Amino acid sequence: MDTTFDVTAWSALLLGLSALFAGVGAIRKPGIWRTMIEEVERSPALQFVCGMLELLVGAVVYLANPWFPSDVLACILKAMGGAMMIEALAILGFCDIYTQFWLRSLSHMHRGWAMSTVLLGLGLSVAGAARFH
């Protein structure tokens, strides 16, 4: 019996499923992401909570996944964790500027972002699940 715990597989599966279902939710309810970002923009408390939560999740993903160039999925997740931490710092320090970027982007490309999120989530979920024996 193999008792190893594949952190990369679990990270990919869980992040993938969350992205997949967030994208499905955005497709089902067009405009929901814009509404959420508008609410974050208006509330300093939500800005702080969102920034700290993303910083925490990004740090866990970054620190848990090793950088082995032969393990492409682990490298992708490490990069995603690092990007999440950078985005969290942008939210904490420059939320007014950062949310305006997303509000403009979501006005024109809502369906495109939602579909991209579904595809990313599906890809990560499949890649993570494929690593389980």
Short mmCIF file of C-alpha atoms in Angstrom, two decimals:
data_model
loop_
_atom_site.label_atom_id
_atom_site.label_comp_id
_atom_site.label_asym_id
_atom_site.label_seq_id
_atom_site.Cartn_x
_atom_site.Cartn_y
_atom_site.Cartn_z
CA MET A 1 0.00 0.00 0.00
CA ASP A 2 1.40 3.38 -1.06
CA THR A 3 1.12 5.90 1.77
CA THR A 4 2.49 8.94 -0.07
CA PHE A 5 0.33 12.02 -0.23
CA ASP A 6 0.49 13.82 -3.58
CA VAL A 7 0.08 17.48 -2.66
CA THR A 8 0.31 18.52 -6.29
CA ALA A 9 -2.54 16.22 -7.30
CA TRP A 10 -4.76 17.50 -4.51
CA SER A 11 -3.82 21.15 -5.15
CA ALA A 12 -4.62 20.81 -8.85
CA LEU A 13 -7.87 18.94 -8.21
CA LEU A 14 -9.19 21.35 -5.58
CA LEU A 15 -8.13 24.53 -7.38
CA GLY A 16 -9.45 23.09 -10.61
CA LEU A 17 -12.83 22.20 -9.16
CA SER A 18 -13.20 25.62 -7.56
CA ALA A 19 -12.34 27.37 -10.85
CA LEU A 20 -14.59 25.03 -12.83
CA PHE A 21 -17.63 25.67 -10.66
CA ALA A 22 -16.91 29.42 -10.35
CA GLY A 23 -16.91 29.56 -14.14
CA VAL A 24 -20.11 27.53 -14.37
CA GLY A 25 -21.73 29.89 -11.86
CA ALA A 26 -20.66 32.90 -13.92
CA ILE A 27 -22.10 31.35 -17.07
CA ARG A 28 -25.36 30.54 -15.29
CA LYS A 29 -25.66 34.05 -13.81
CA PRO A 30 -24.12 36.59 -16.21
CA GLY A 31 -22.95 39.70 -14.39
CA ILE A 32 -22.34 38.00 -11.04
CA TRP A 33 -18.57 38.53 -11.15
CA ARG A 34 -19.05 42.20 -11.97
CA THR A 35 -21.42 42.54 -9.01
CA MET A 36 -18.90 40.85 -6.69
CA ILE A 37 -16.06 43.09 -7.83
CA GLU A 38 -18.24 46.19 -7.40
CA GLU A 39 -19.02 45.09 -3.84
CA VAL A 40 -15.33 44.54 -3.09
CA GLU A 41 -14.51 47.94 -4.55
CA ARG A 42 -17.02 49.62 -2.21
CA SER A 43 -15.97 47.82 0.99
CA PRO A 44 -12.55 48.23 2.62
CA ALA A 45 -13.38 45.26 4.85
CA LEU A 46 -14.05 43.02 1.84
CA GLN A 47 -10.87 44.29 0.19
CA PHE A 48 -8.85 43.25 3.21
CA VAL A 49 -10.59 39.88 3.62
CA CYS A 50 -10.29 39.03 -0.10
CA GLY A 51 -6.64 40.09 -0.20
CA MET A 52 -5.70 38.14 2.92
CA LEU A 53 -7.63 35.04 1.85
CA GLU A 54 -6.00 35.01 -1.58
CA LEU A 55 -2.60 35.63 0.00
CA LEU A 56 -3.14 32.67 2.33
CA VAL A 57 -4.33 30.30 -0.40
CA GLY A 58 -1.60 31.44 -2.78
CA ALA A 59 1.07 30.95 -0.13
CA VAL A 60 -0.17 27.45 0.68
CA VAL A 61 -0.21 26.47 -3.00
CA TYR A 62 3.22 28.03 -3.59
CA LEU A 63 4.88 26.50 -0.53
CA ALA A 64 3.28 23.06 -0.87
CA ASN A 65 4.31 22.41 -4.46
CA PRO A 66 7.97 21.69 -5.19
CA TRP A 67 9.88 23.16 -8.11
CA PHE A 68 11.03 20.11 -10.02
CA PRO A 69 11.36 20.95 -13.72
CA SER A 70 10.48 17.34 -14.54
CA ASP A 71 7.10 17.77 -12.78
CA VAL A 72 5.31 20.24 -15.05
CA LEU A 73 2.08 20.28 -13.02
CA ALA A 74 3.92 21.12 -9.79
CA CYS A 75 5.75 23.96 -11.56
CA ILE A 76 2.48 25.31 -12.98
CA LEU A 77 0.88 25.24 -9.53
CA LYS A 78 3.90 26.90 -7.93
CA ALA A 79 3.66 29.67 -10.53
CA MET A 80 -0.09 29.98 -9.92
CA GLY A 81 0.50 30.26 -6.17
CA GLY A 82 3.06 33.00 -6.76
CA ALA A 83 0.68 34.85 -9.09
CA MET A 84 -2.06 34.58 -6.47
CA MET A 85 0.21 36.16 -3.87
CA ILE A 86 1.10 39.02 -6.22
CA GLU A 87 -2.57 39.59 -7.03
CA ALA A 88 -3.40 39.55 -3.30
CA LEU A 89 -0.82 42.26 -2.65
CA ALA A 90 -2.30 44.31 -5.52
CA ILE A 91 -5.74 43.96 -3.93
CA LEU A 92 -4.44 44.97 -0.51
CA GLY A 93 -2.47 47.97 -1.74
CA PHE A 94 -4.15 49.16 -4.92
CA CYS A 95 -7.70 47.83 -4.86
CA ASP A 96 -9.20 50.96 -6.43
CA ILE A 97 -6.95 50.69 -9.51
CA TYR A 98 -7.06 46.91 -9.70
CA THR A 99 -10.84 46.60 -9.52
CA GLN A 100 -11.26 49.21 -12.27
CA PHE A 101 -9.16 47.02 -14.57
CA TRP A 102 -11.41 44.02 -13.91
CA LEU A 103 -14.63 46.01 -14.17
CA ARG A 104 -13.63 47.29 -17.63
CA SER A 105 -12.53 43.81 -18.68
CA LEU A 106 -15.69 42.09 -17.47
CA SER A 107 -17.90 44.62 -19.23
CA HIS A 108 -16.69 43.45 -22.62
CA MET A 109 -15.50 39.90 -22.09
CA HIS A 110 -17.65 38.35 -19.35
CA ARG A 111 -18.47 35.17 -21.26
CA GLY A 112 -14.86 34.81 -22.44
CA TRP A 113 -13.50 35.04 -18.89
CA ALA A 114 -16.11 32.59 -17.64
CA MET A 115 -15.34 30.07 -20.39
CA SER A 116 -11.59 30.48 -19.83
CA THR A 117 -12.12 29.81 -16.14
CA VAL A 118 -14.16 26.69 -16.90
CA LEU A 119 -11.45 25.38 -19.25
CA LEU A 120 -8.66 26.14 -16.77
CA GLY A 121 -10.62 24.45 -14.00
CA LEU A 122 -11.36 21.43 -16.13
CA GLY A 123 -7.71 21.13 -17.15
CA LEU A 124 -6.42 21.38 -13.58
CA SER A 125 -9.06 18.94 -12.30
CA VAL A 126 -8.22 16.35 -14.94
CA ALA A 127 -4.47 16.80 -14.45
CA GLY A 128 -4.83 16.43 -10.68
CA ALA A 129 -7.17 13.45 -10.86
CA ALA A 130 -4.89 11.72 -13.38
CA ARG A 131 -2.10 11.62 -10.78
CA PHE A 132 -4.09 9.50 -8.37
CA HIS A 133 -3.29 5.79 -8.64
#
